[in-house]
């Protein structure tokens, strides 16, 4: 795309402060970049102010790298062969430039935006899993990454920068996707990452005290108002009927809407929620009521909150036009990577990988599992380095109270000494808490827990979830908890097979 076509298609307000637009009219851009390290010839650099760094300060370095086209909020002191296009707000311009650059791919997709404090990842992945099973190709954008077909691309944030979103839309559309379920964070809404997207369906899950800090939202009201912005950007909304701010969401909604949840007045609701367990899995059944009909649903995810998530997903799937007789069987098979994900490792106990990494999520996980009356709960967990040190005491207290055995290990130690982190966590255990051991090497900790497994146990591997790395001293060191578990399980089956064969031979 040429620069003049980009300006025409994006519709942004701008002016040329430096250089001549003419010579660039016949040159095609290969990319828009906002990271100076990715700048090169035939790219356009978008100078965006950030929390710590300002892209304008890197303009000369970008010029030296061969880039000659700049979007900026002020004139730049560059040579005459540079084209500087001034916009009032480059961050606000980027989503429109990105949409135009990739040929408006959002027009080729049904876009579902999901916002709320909890449940975004689970809802998005339940929607996509069930939609794909029902032959409606659907991708996701969120905490787990950008997924479509067999493709998985990592994301830095739950909702990436606008350029990455529109690039993902283009890849999905070109791969034959018809829909995308994406997590929409509060920061994405206030930092212009989703500006210009017209969501076919906007979803509200819930809102709790979270993300209030000097670098996020100054107070809960600001956090709430950020979430509400989504409901002025969608053509239809599905709103939880069970949240204290439900009435605020409805008031902010500028589109037709329906409600879902547990409340009697919800348009889609779950009733008669009943836990079930097998030798290797935990789940639940519930009655799904909608349109005057009641159907029995089953889910391979434990916890009442997941009945709520599943009702939401079912409502979205119906809105997408998927036949009702396909939705519940698809949801019954659906799983969410790293969120109460059950790994088939043994024939007589349950192995779960989960992202729980703070007091609230760990307590919810342990209380949910405890409801299923396991023989023992063995919990492997750690706490991140470099920040959020308060979590260490909180995690020790909740696991010490609710687990039967804890194995304390590393979880993205960063630049801190892993031994010091696990030692600090262990120091908070008292005599009245559950037994525990400390194994700083996470792979050894995982293997130790697996070796302790007995019939009827539930083994919880907490904190890493879907992640396939450990963050150590600025490096992403490859680490897959699931792969370690599956390899151990395969070797265990082989050992058991050999023993059984020896018994028969004797």
Tab-separated table of C-alpha atoms in Angstrom:
chain	number	residue	atom	x	y	z
A	1	UNK	CA	0.000	0.000	0.000
A	2	UNK	CA	1.312	3.461	-0.869
A	3	UNK	CA	1.392	6.207	1.709
A	4	UNK	CA	-1.252	8.259	-0.105
A	5	UNK	CA	-3.589	5.230	-0.304
A	6	UNK	CA	-2.997	4.568	3.384
A	7	UNK	CA	-3.951	8.120	4.321
A	8	UNK	CA	-7.053	8.012	2.127
A	9	UNK	CA	-8.233	4.602	3.376
A	10	UNK	CA	-7.583	5.303	7.061
A	11	UNK	CA	-9.389	8.652	7.104
A	12	UNK	CA	-7.120	10.036	9.834
A	13	UNK	CA	-6.685	13.763	10.395
A	14	UNK	CA	-3.104	14.742	9.587
A	15	UNK	CA	-0.808	17.245	7.861
A	16	UNK	CA	2.641	17.061	6.316
A	17	UNK	CA	5.150	19.051	8.355
A	18	UNK	CA	8.304	17.856	6.662
A	19	UNK	CA	9.152	16.429	3.273
A	20	UNK	CA	7.105	16.018	0.125
A	21	UNK	CA	4.297	13.513	-0.232
A	22	UNK	CA	4.814	13.230	-3.987
A	23	UNK	CA	7.878	10.949	-4.195
A	24	UNK	CA	6.342	8.482	-1.766
A	25	UNK	CA	3.160	8.026	-3.751
A	26	UNK	CA	4.600	5.181	-5.830
A	27	UNK	CA	6.418	3.374	-3.004
A	28	UNK	CA	4.629	0.514	-1.273
A	29	UNK	CA	5.001	0.197	2.476
A	30	UNK	CA	5.946	-3.215	3.852
A	31	UNK	CA	4.869	-2.532	7.434
A	32	UNK	CA	3.856	-0.003	10.060
A	33	UNK	CA	6.194	-0.138	13.053
A	34	UNK	CA	6.006	1.452	16.482
A	35	UNK	CA	9.055	-0.312	17.928
A	36	UNK	CA	12.194	1.474	16.732
A	37	UNK	CA	14.098	-1.818	16.661
A	38	UNK	CA	11.872	-3.064	13.825
A	39	UNK	CA	12.256	-0.016	11.599
A	40	UNK	CA	13.750	-0.454	8.132
A	41	UNK	CA	13.494	0.926	4.612
A	42	UNK	CA	9.960	0.907	3.184
A	43	UNK	CA	8.371	0.894	6.638
A	44	UNK	CA	6.539	3.766	8.312
A	45	UNK	CA	7.426	4.528	11.917
A	46	UNK	CA	4.602	5.624	14.207
A	47	UNK	CA	6.061	7.713	17.058
A	48	UNK	CA	3.956	6.922	20.113
A	49	UNK	CA	4.473	8.294	23.624
A	50	UNK	CA	4.515	5.531	26.245
A	51	UNK	CA	4.517	5.226	30.018
A	52	UNK	CA	8.349	5.194	30.161
A	53	UNK	CA	9.624	5.908	26.657
A	54	UNK	CA	8.572	8.234	23.842
A	55	UNK	CA	8.861	7.040	20.257
A	56	UNK	CA	9.644	10.570	19.106
A	57	UNK	CA	12.980	10.324	20.899
A	58	UNK	CA	14.019	7.437	18.655
A	59	UNK	CA	13.241	9.144	15.340
A	60	UNK	CA	16.882	9.738	14.437
A	61	UNK	CA	17.835	6.115	15.169
A	62	UNK	CA	14.912	4.981	13.029
A	63	UNK	CA	16.032	7.304	10.221
A	64	UNK	CA	19.552	5.859	10.481
A	65	UNK	CA	18.026	2.375	10.077
A	66	UNK	CA	16.705	3.402	6.662
A	67	UNK	CA	13.153	4.427	7.486
A	68	UNK	CA	11.975	7.627	5.774
A	69	UNK	CA	8.273	7.845	6.631
A	70	UNK	CA	7.180	9.013	10.070
A	71	UNK	CA	3.859	9.588	11.804
A	72	UNK	CA	4.386	11.951	14.723
A	73	UNK	CA	2.585	14.340	17.051
A	74	UNK	CA	5.066	17.141	16.391
A	75	UNK	CA	7.636	18.123	13.746
A	76	UNK	CA	10.846	16.087	13.828
A	77	UNK	CA	14.402	17.418	13.187
A	78	UNK	CA	15.196	15.013	10.338
A	79	UNK	CA	16.860	15.407	6.932
A	80	UNK	CA	14.856	16.709	3.984
A	81	UNK	CA	14.423	13.233	2.486
A	82	UNK	CA	12.204	12.207	5.416
A	83	UNK	CA	8.427	12.519	5.223
A	84	UNK	CA	6.913	13.544	8.581
A	85	UNK	CA	3.126	13.347	8.862
A	86	UNK	CA	1.739	15.022	11.967
A	87	UNK	CA	-1.360	13.656	13.726
A	88	UNK	CA	-2.998	15.048	16.879
A	89	UNK	CA	-2.637	11.643	18.592
A	90	UNK	CA	-0.522	8.910	17.005
A	91	UNK	CA	-1.777	6.203	19.373
A	92	UNK	CA	-5.358	7.037	18.374
A	93	UNK	CA	-4.351	7.068	14.679
A	94	UNK	CA	-2.611	3.672	14.719
A	95	UNK	CA	-5.741	1.478	14.765
A	96	UNK	CA	-7.198	3.255	11.732
A	97	UNK	CA	-3.873	3.143	9.889
A	98	UNK	CA	-3.545	-0.559	10.741
A	99	UNK	CA	-7.067	-1.419	9.620
A	100	UNK	CA	-6.438	0.338	6.293
A	101	UNK	CA	-2.966	-1.143	5.840
A	102	UNK	CA	-4.302	-4.699	6.108
A	103	UNK	CA	-7.287	-4.031	3.829
A	104	UNK	CA	-10.009	-3.702	6.476
A	105	UNK	CA	-9.992	-7.404	7.461
A	106	UNK	CA	-12.518	-6.837	10.254
A	107	UNK	CA	-15.166	-6.534	7.550
A	108	UNK	CA	-14.565	-10.205	6.705
A	109	UNK	CA	-15.001	-11.513	10.258
A	110	UNK	CA	-17.660	-11.699	12.925
A	111	UNK	CA	-15.897	-10.154	15.930
A	112	UNK	CA	-16.863	-11.044	19.491
A	113	UNK	CA	-15.330	-8.789	22.160
A	114	UNK	CA	-15.307	-10.073	25.743
A	115	UNK	CA	-14.595	-7.792	28.690
A	116	UNK	CA	-14.707	-8.214	32.464
A	117	UNK	CA	-12.340	-8.976	35.325
A	118	UNK	CA	-12.633	-12.769	35.306
A	119	UNK	CA	-13.708	-15.304	32.722
A	120	UNK	CA	-12.554	-13.586	29.521
A	121	UNK	CA	-10.056	-16.278	28.567
A	122	UNK	CA	-12.390	-19.162	29.373
A	123	UNK	CA	-15.361	-17.651	27.547
A	124	UNK	CA	-13.309	-16.807	24.451
A	125	UNK	CA	-11.851	-20.299	24.243
A	126	UNK	CA	-15.151	-22.065	24.919
A	127	UNK	CA	-16.708	-20.057	22.089
A	128	UNK	CA	-13.879	-20.833	19.672
A	129	UNK	CA	-13.595	-24.505	20.618
A	130	UNK	CA	-17.316	-25.130	20.236
A	131	UNK	CA	-17.620	-23.012	17.073
A	132	UNK	CA	-14.798	-24.906	15.380
A	133	UNK	CA	-16.336	-28.208	16.443
A	134	UNK	CA	-19.616	-27.063	14.876
A	135	UNK	CA	-17.849	-26.210	11.578
A	136	UNK	CA	-17.723	-22.427	12.055
A	137	UNK	CA	-13.995	-21.571	11.813
A	138	UNK	CA	-13.180	-19.281	14.733
A	139	UNK	CA	-9.948	-17.846	16.105
A	140	UNK	CA	-9.090	-16.209	19.417
A	141	UNK	CA	-7.036	-13.253	20.584
A	142	UNK	CA	-6.208	-13.136	24.270
A	143	UNK	CA	-4.031	-14.172	27.160
A	144	UNK	CA	-3.239	-17.558	25.654
A	145	UNK	CA	-2.201	-15.913	22.386
A	146	UNK	CA	-3.515	-15.499	18.861
A	147	UNK	CA	-4.951	-18.826	17.744
A	148	UNK	CA	-6.594	-19.989	14.535
A	149	UNK	CA	-6.478	-23.399	12.890
A	150	UNK	CA	-3.140	-24.937	13.878
A	151	UNK	CA	-1.516	-21.537	14.414
A	152	UNK	CA	-0.568	-20.199	17.844
A	153	UNK	CA	1.195	-16.842	18.082
A	154	UNK	CA	2.230	-15.371	21.444
A	155	UNK	CA	0.865	-12.058	22.710
A	156	UNK	CA	2.507	-9.676	25.167
A	157	UNK	CA	-0.853	-8.387	26.435
A	158	UNK	CA	-4.291	-10.003	26.625
A	159	UNK	CA	-5.357	-7.428	24.042
A	160	UNK	CA	-2.381	-6.653	21.795
A	161	UNK	CA	-1.506	-3.298	20.237
A	162	UNK	CA	-3.898	-2.294	17.447
A	163	UNK	CA	-1.460	-3.101	14.627
A	164	UNK	CA	-1.069	-6.666	15.931
A	165	UNK	CA	-4.850	-7.032	16.206
A	166	UNK	CA	-5.481	-6.035	12.584
A	167	UNK	CA	-2.573	-8.150	11.358
A	168	UNK	CA	-4.159	-11.095	13.198
A	169	UNK	CA	-7.529	-10.296	11.638
A	170	UNK	CA	-5.926	-10.376	8.181
A	171	UNK	CA	-4.187	-13.700	8.844
A	172	UNK	CA	-7.415	-15.186	10.186
A	173	UNK	CA	-9.515	-13.992	7.266
A	174	UNK	CA	-6.946	-15.291	4.775
A	175	UNK	CA	-6.924	-18.656	6.594
A	176	UNK	CA	-10.697	-18.994	6.210
A	177	UNK	CA	-11.798	-17.972	9.694
A	178	UNK	CA	-15.330	-16.609	9.879
A	179	UNK	CA	-15.265	-15.361	13.472
A	180	UNK	CA	-12.874	-14.307	16.209
A	181	UNK	CA	-13.464	-14.254	19.968
A	182	UNK	CA	-11.147	-11.724	21.569
A	183	UNK	CA	-10.458	-10.568	25.095
A	184	UNK	CA	-10.863	-6.799	25.464
A	185	UNK	CA	-8.998	-5.464	28.487
A	186	UNK	CA	-9.742	-2.187	30.231
A	187	UNK	CA	-6.320	-0.825	29.268
A	188	UNK	CA	-6.936	-1.744	25.629
A	189	UNK	CA	-10.119	0.305	25.726
A	190	UNK	CA	-8.510	3.413	27.214
A	191	UNK	CA	-5.265	3.148	25.227
A	192	UNK	CA	-6.948	3.054	21.819
A	193	UNK	CA	-5.971	-0.510	20.915
A	194	UNK	CA	-9.498	-1.420	19.794
A	195	UNK	CA	-10.584	1.969	18.452
A	196	UNK	CA	-12.366	1.693	15.121
A	197	UNK	CA	-13.403	-1.943	15.607
A	198	UNK	CA	-17.103	-2.521	15.291
A	199	UNK	CA	-17.793	-5.553	17.459
A	200	UNK	CA	-20.621	-7.732	16.212
A	201	UNK	CA	-21.134	-8.973	19.781
A	202	UNK	CA	-19.931	-7.379	23.004
A	203	UNK	CA	-19.834	-9.558	26.136
A	204	UNK	CA	-19.672	-8.528	29.801
A	205	UNK	CA	-18.629	-11.207	32.313
A	206	UNK	CA	-18.187	-9.500	35.713
A	207	UNK	CA	-16.285	-6.755	37.509
A	208	UNK	CA	-14.319	-6.968	40.746
A	209	UNK	CA	-11.713	-4.786	42.435
A	210	UNK	CA	-8.629	-5.236	40.264
A	211	UNK	CA	-6.194	-3.323	38.069
A	212	UNK	CA	-6.273	-0.241	40.289
A	213	UNK	CA	-2.694	1.046	40.525
A	214	UNK	CA	-0.546	4.029	39.560
A	215	UNK	CA	0.181	2.464	36.152
A	216	UNK	CA	-3.322	1.116	35.421
A	217	UNK	CA	-6.505	2.779	36.742
A	218	UNK	CA	-6.518	5.424	39.488
A	219	UNK	CA	-9.697	4.039	41.062
A	220	UNK	CA	-12.471	1.480	40.593
A	221	UNK	CA	-14.772	3.999	38.910
A	222	UNK	CA	-12.185	4.641	36.203
A	223	UNK	CA	-11.721	0.887	35.760
A	224	UNK	CA	-15.479	0.376	35.442
A	225	UNK	CA	-15.917	3.222	32.957
A	226	UNK	CA	-13.149	1.799	30.801
A	227	UNK	CA	-14.999	-1.528	30.581
A	228	UNK	CA	-18.268	0.208	29.716
A	229	UNK	CA	-16.743	1.724	26.555
A	230	UNK	CA	-17.068	-1.617	24.770
A	231	UNK	CA	-20.856	-1.336	24.884
A	232	UNK	CA	-20.849	1.792	22.767
A	233	UNK	CA	-18.812	-0.098	20.143
A	234	UNK	CA	-20.917	-3.197	19.514
A	235	UNK	CA	-23.980	-4.087	17.441
A	236	UNK	CA	-25.353	-6.508	20.029
A	237	UNK	CA	-24.497	-7.234	23.659
A	238	UNK	CA	-24.672	-10.212	26.006
A	239	UNK	CA	-24.543	-9.022	29.597
A	240	UNK	CA	-24.201	-10.994	32.814
A	241	UNK	CA	-27.364	-10.613	34.860
A	242	UNK	CA	-25.571	-11.418	38.113
A	243	UNK	CA	-23.069	-8.627	38.660
A	244	UNK	CA	-23.421	-5.558	40.929
A	245	UNK	CA	-22.745	-3.273	37.943
A	246	UNK	CA	-25.097	-5.035	35.515
A	247	UNK	CA	-27.440	-2.023	35.534
A	248	UNK	CA	-24.496	0.263	34.679
A	249	UNK	CA	-23.551	-1.915	31.709
A	250	UNK	CA	-27.138	-1.928	30.443
A	251	UNK	CA	-27.336	1.847	30.827
A	252	UNK	CA	-24.106	2.262	28.833
A	253	UNK	CA	-25.190	-0.148	26.088
A	254	UNK	CA	-26.115	1.503	22.790
A	255	UNK	CA	-27.250	-1.696	21.130
A	256	UNK	CA	-29.878	-4.411	21.580
A	257	UNK	CA	-28.881	-6.813	24.353
A	258	UNK	CA	-29.755	-10.008	26.192
A	259	UNK	CA	-28.706	-11.236	29.607
A	260	UNK	CA	-27.302	-14.526	30.842
A	261	UNK	CA	-26.358	-16.124	34.146
A	262	UNK	CA	-28.077	-17.599	37.180
A	263	UNK	CA	-30.741	-14.955	37.835
A	264	UNK	CA	-34.365	-15.919	37.286
A	265	UNK	CA	-34.877	-13.022	34.877
A	266	UNK	CA	-31.852	-13.848	32.667
A	267	UNK	CA	-32.615	-14.623	29.023
A	268	UNK	CA	-30.128	-17.517	29.128
A	269	UNK	CA	-29.637	-19.171	32.490
A	270	UNK	CA	-28.094	-22.167	34.207
A	271	UNK	CA	-30.117	-24.091	36.762
A	272	UNK	CA	-29.591	-27.238	38.831
A	273	UNK	CA	-25.791	-27.160	38.666
A	274	UNK	CA	-24.421	-30.557	39.706
A	275	UNK	CA	-20.749	-31.554	40.013
A	276	UNK	CA	-19.568	-34.850	38.537
A	277	UNK	CA	-16.291	-36.686	38.777
A	278	UNK	CA	-14.690	-39.651	37.109
A	279	UNK	CA	-11.434	-41.413	37.962
A	280	UNK	CA	-9.485	-38.808	35.970
A	281	UNK	CA	-11.662	-35.714	35.509
A	282	UNK	CA	-13.891	-33.214	37.291
A	283	UNK	CA	-16.838	-31.465	35.685
A	284	UNK	CA	-20.424	-30.387	36.064
A	285	UNK	CA	-23.854	-30.710	34.527
A	286	UNK	CA	-26.571	-28.077	34.493
A	287	UNK	CA	-29.887	-27.268	32.889
A	288	UNK	CA	-29.578	-24.576	30.228
A	289	UNK	CA	-32.765	-22.556	29.914
A	290	UNK	CA	-33.404	-20.309	26.904
A	291	UNK	CA	-36.300	-19.418	24.640
A	292	UNK	CA	-38.720	-21.363	26.807
A	293	UNK	CA	-36.750	-24.588	26.458
A	294	UNK	CA	-34.507	-26.449	28.878
A	295	UNK	CA	-31.616	-28.695	27.826
A	296	UNK	CA	-29.115	-30.603	29.949
A	297	UNK	CA	-25.526	-29.494	29.458
A	298	UNK	CA	-22.293	-31.151	30.556
A	299	UNK	CA	-18.907	-29.506	30.899
A	300	UNK	CA	-15.414	-30.913	31.444
A	301	UNK	CA	-14.586	-28.000	33.712
A	302	UNK	CA	-15.374	-27.890	37.438
A	303	UNK	CA	-16.776	-24.959	39.389
A	304	UNK	CA	-19.975	-22.957	39.364
A	305	UNK	CA	-18.181	-20.068	37.663
A	306	UNK	CA	-17.663	-22.284	34.623
A	307	UNK	CA	-21.397	-22.955	34.375
A	308	UNK	CA	-21.709	-19.172	34.132
A	309	UNK	CA	-18.982	-19.056	31.463
A	310	UNK	CA	-20.596	-21.894	29.519
A	311	UNK	CA	-24.029	-20.233	29.493
A	312	UNK	CA	-22.363	-17.108	28.119
A	313	UNK	CA	-20.585	-19.121	25.420
A	314	UNK	CA	-23.808	-20.927	24.483
A	315	UNK	CA	-25.629	-17.602	24.124
A	316	UNK	CA	-22.896	-16.278	21.818
A	317	UNK	CA	-22.916	-19.464	19.749
A	318	UNK	CA	-26.678	-19.241	19.295
A	319	UNK	CA	-26.282	-15.613	18.243
A	320	UNK	CA	-23.736	-16.777	15.656
A	321	UNK	CA	-26.429	-18.985	14.158
A	322	UNK	CA	-25.034	-22.357	15.210
A	323	UNK	CA	-27.754	-24.977	15.559
A	324	UNK	CA	-28.760	-25.629	19.163
A	325	UNK	CA	-28.335	-29.399	18.794
A	326	UNK	CA	-24.649	-28.837	17.951
A	327	UNK	CA	-23.803	-26.400	20.736
A	328	UNK	CA	-24.097	-28.545	23.860
A	329	UNK	CA	-22.186	-31.568	22.470
A	330	UNK	CA	-19.442	-29.174	21.354
A	331	UNK	CA	-19.248	-27.518	24.783
A	332	UNK	CA	-19.097	-30.930	26.446
A	333	UNK	CA	-15.787	-31.581	24.645
A	334	UNK	CA	-14.360	-28.081	24.999
A	335	UNK	CA	-11.222	-27.381	27.003
A	336	UNK	CA	-9.317	-24.194	27.772
A	337	UNK	CA	-5.501	-24.382	27.675
A	338	UNK	CA	-4.085	-23.727	31.121
A	339	UNK	CA	-7.423	-22.990	32.763
A	340	UNK	CA	-8.500	-25.986	34.851
A	341	UNK	CA	-7.039	-28.034	32.027
A	342	UNK	CA	-7.180	-31.733	32.784
A	343	UNK	CA	-4.257	-33.793	31.482
A	344	UNK	CA	-4.860	-37.508	30.928
A	345	UNK	CA	-1.783	-38.765	32.735
A	346	UNK	CA	-3.057	-41.540	35.015
A	347	UNK	CA	-6.031	-43.898	35.099
A	348	UNK	CA	-6.927	-43.310	38.730
A	349	UNK	CA	-6.254	-39.691	39.662
A	350	UNK	CA	-6.829	-36.213	38.254
A	351	UNK	CA	-4.065	-33.950	36.951
A	352	UNK	CA	-4.915	-30.278	36.424
A	353	UNK	CA	-2.875	-27.403	35.002
A	354	UNK	CA	-4.128	-23.951	35.965
A	355	UNK	CA	-2.996	-20.328	35.738
A	356	UNK	CA	-3.839	-19.557	39.387
A	357	UNK	CA	-1.064	-17.278	40.609
A	358	UNK	CA	-2.551	-14.990	43.260
A	359	UNK	CA	-4.532	-15.406	46.467
A	360	UNK	CA	-7.958	-14.945	44.883
A	361	UNK	CA	-7.466	-17.379	42.003
A	362	UNK	CA	-5.660	-19.958	44.163
A	363	UNK	CA	-8.378	-19.897	46.818
A	364	UNK	CA	-11.085	-20.276	44.172
A	365	UNK	CA	-9.238	-23.192	42.572
A	366	UNK	CA	-8.600	-25.054	45.826
A	367	UNK	CA	-12.130	-24.524	47.140
A	368	UNK	CA	-13.575	-25.712	43.840
A	369	UNK	CA	-11.479	-28.884	43.834
A	370	UNK	CA	-12.199	-29.515	47.524
A	371	UNK	CA	-15.932	-29.679	46.699
A	372	UNK	CA	-15.223	-32.894	44.760
A	373	UNK	CA	-13.893	-34.611	47.911
A	374	UNK	CA	-10.583	-35.878	46.546
A	375	UNK	CA	-8.437	-38.277	48.554
A	376	UNK	CA	-5.714	-35.600	48.663
A	377	UNK	CA	-4.941	-32.301	46.935
A	378	UNK	CA	-1.267	-32.013	45.987
A	379	UNK	CA	-0.447	-28.441	44.954
A	380	UNK	CA	2.673	-27.385	43.024
A	381	UNK	CA	3.110	-23.624	42.883
A	382	UNK	CA	5.491	-20.683	43.170
A	383	UNK	CA	5.425	-16.904	42.886
A	384	UNK	CA	6.899	-14.511	40.346
A	385	UNK	CA	10.084	-12.583	40.916
A	386	UNK	CA	10.802	-8.843	40.773
A	387	UNK	CA	7.288	-7.715	41.751
A	388	UNK	CA	4.108	-8.555	43.661
A	389	UNK	CA	6.120	-9.866	46.618
A	390	UNK	CA	2.997	-9.635	48.805
A	391	UNK	CA	1.604	-12.643	46.963
A	392	UNK	CA	4.144	-14.942	48.582
A	393	UNK	CA	2.630	-14.795	52.045
A	394	UNK	CA	-0.905	-14.880	50.616
A	395	UNK	CA	-0.188	-17.972	48.508
A	396	UNK	CA	1.471	-19.728	51.444
A	397	UNK	CA	-1.505	-19.040	53.676
A	398	UNK	CA	-4.152	-20.196	51.226
A	399	UNK	CA	-2.329	-23.357	50.139
A	400	UNK	CA	-1.341	-24.107	53.711
A	401	UNK	CA	-4.992	-23.955	54.674
A	402	UNK	CA	-6.654	-25.695	51.723
A	403	UNK	CA	-4.156	-28.148	50.191
A	404	UNK	CA	-3.135	-31.494	51.683
A	405	UNK	CA	0.455	-31.235	50.482
A	406	UNK	CA	2.321	-28.333	48.874
A	407	UNK	CA	5.435	-28.346	46.723
A	408	UNK	CA	6.907	-24.844	46.534
A	409	UNK	CA	8.853	-24.115	43.357
A	410	UNK	CA	9.677	-21.365	40.865
A	411	UNK	CA	7.307	-19.394	38.644
A	412	UNK	CA	9.020	-16.836	36.394
A	413	UNK	CA	11.677	-15.773	38.932
A	414	UNK	CA	13.011	-13.006	36.691
A	415	UNK	CA	16.112	-11.363	38.142
A	416	UNK	CA	15.502	-12.619	41.686
A	417	UNK	CA	17.276	-15.630	43.157
A	418	UNK	CA	14.824	-18.563	42.811
A	419	UNK	CA	16.095	-20.118	46.041
A	420	UNK	CA	15.373	-16.893	47.902
A	421	UNK	CA	11.818	-16.711	46.530
A	422	UNK	CA	10.879	-20.276	47.434
A	423	UNK	CA	12.595	-19.899	50.797
A	424	UNK	CA	10.532	-16.814	51.559
A	425	UNK	CA	7.292	-18.587	50.651
A	426	UNK	CA	8.223	-21.538	52.846
A	427	UNK	CA	8.997	-19.224	55.763
A	428	UNK	CA	5.307	-18.302	55.985
A	429	UNK	CA	4.221	-21.891	56.684
A	430	UNK	CA	3.344	-22.651	60.301
A	431	UNK	CA	2.885	-25.932	62.141
A	432	UNK	CA	-0.884	-25.912	61.656
A	433	UNK	CA	-0.590	-25.707	57.850
A	434	UNK	CA	-0.317	-28.614	55.425
A	435	UNK	CA	2.985	-30.461	54.980
A	436	UNK	CA	5.200	-28.962	52.323
A	437	UNK	CA	8.524	-29.337	50.573
A	438	UNK	CA	10.697	-26.914	48.632
A	439	UNK	CA	12.123	-27.812	45.208
A	440	UNK	CA	13.305	-24.714	43.369
A	441	UNK	CA	13.806	-26.492	40.030
A	442	UNK	CA	10.275	-26.585	38.614
A	443	UNK	CA	10.756	-29.654	36.452
A	444	UNK	CA	11.995	-31.623	39.464
A	445	UNK	CA	9.043	-30.299	41.477
A	446	UNK	CA	6.594	-31.480	38.815
A	447	UNK	CA	8.195	-34.923	38.655
A	448	UNK	CA	8.195	-35.199	42.447
A	449	UNK	CA	4.463	-34.440	42.576
A	450	UNK	CA	3.741	-37.016	39.862
A	451	UNK	CA	5.735	-39.636	41.739
A	452	UNK	CA	3.557	-38.997	44.827
A	453	UNK	CA	0.259	-39.555	42.986
A	454	UNK	CA	-2.102	-42.114	44.472
A	455	UNK	CA	-5.597	-43.254	43.418
A	456	UNK	CA	-8.198	-40.582	44.136
A	457	UNK	CA	-5.694	-37.710	44.352
A	458	UNK	CA	-5.992	-34.403	42.525
A	459	UNK	CA	-2.651	-32.943	41.444
A	460	UNK	CA	-2.703	-29.195	40.829
A	461	UNK	CA	0.077	-27.507	38.872
A	462	UNK	CA	-0.485	-23.808	39.398
A	463	UNK	CA	0.848	-20.564	37.975
A	464	UNK	CA	2.201	-21.470	34.549
A	465	UNK	CA	-1.086	-22.421	32.925
A	466	UNK	CA	-0.760	-22.135	29.148
A	467	UNK	CA	2.752	-20.662	29.289
A	468	UNK	CA	5.559	-22.615	27.615
A	469	UNK	CA	8.500	-20.796	29.180
A	470	UNK	CA	10.086	-19.675	32.414
A	471	UNK	CA	11.120	-16.013	32.601
A	472	UNK	CA	14.649	-16.058	34.025
A	473	UNK	CA	16.931	-13.014	34.080
A	474	UNK	CA	15.237	-11.428	31.080
A	475	UNK	CA	15.201	-14.626	29.023
A	476	UNK	CA	12.257	-16.807	28.032
A	477	UNK	CA	13.604	-20.262	28.854
A	478	UNK	CA	11.510	-23.004	27.169
A	479	UNK	CA	9.425	-24.895	29.727
A	480	UNK	CA	6.248	-26.870	29.098
A	481	UNK	CA	4.585	-28.286	32.204
A	482	UNK	CA	2.147	-30.260	30.078
A	483	UNK	CA	4.935	-31.860	28.048
A	484	UNK	CA	6.757	-32.911	31.233
A	485	UNK	CA	3.574	-34.455	32.638
A	486	UNK	CA	2.762	-36.340	29.443
A	487	UNK	CA	6.303	-37.660	29.115
A	488	UNK	CA	6.240	-38.890	32.707
A	489	UNK	CA	2.832	-40.499	32.114
A	490	UNK	CA	4.098	-42.320	29.027
A	491	UNK	CA	7.142	-43.609	30.888
A	492	UNK	CA	4.920	-44.602	33.833
A	493	UNK	CA	2.619	-46.609	31.563
A	494	UNK	CA	5.641	-48.300	30.009
A	495	UNK	CA	7.012	-49.236	33.455
A	496	UNK	CA	3.614	-50.560	34.560
A	497	UNK	CA	3.341	-52.554	31.340
A	498	UNK	CA	6.728	-54.120	31.911
A	499	UNK	CA	5.798	-55.034	35.494
A	500	UNK	CA	2.507	-56.585	34.382
A	501	UNK	CA	4.330	-58.570	31.706
A	502	UNK	CA	6.836	-59.820	34.277
A	503	UNK	CA	3.978	-60.901	36.563
A	504	UNK	CA	2.387	-62.893	33.751
A	505	UNK	CA	5.726	-64.461	32.840
A	506	UNK	CA	6.377	-65.547	36.423
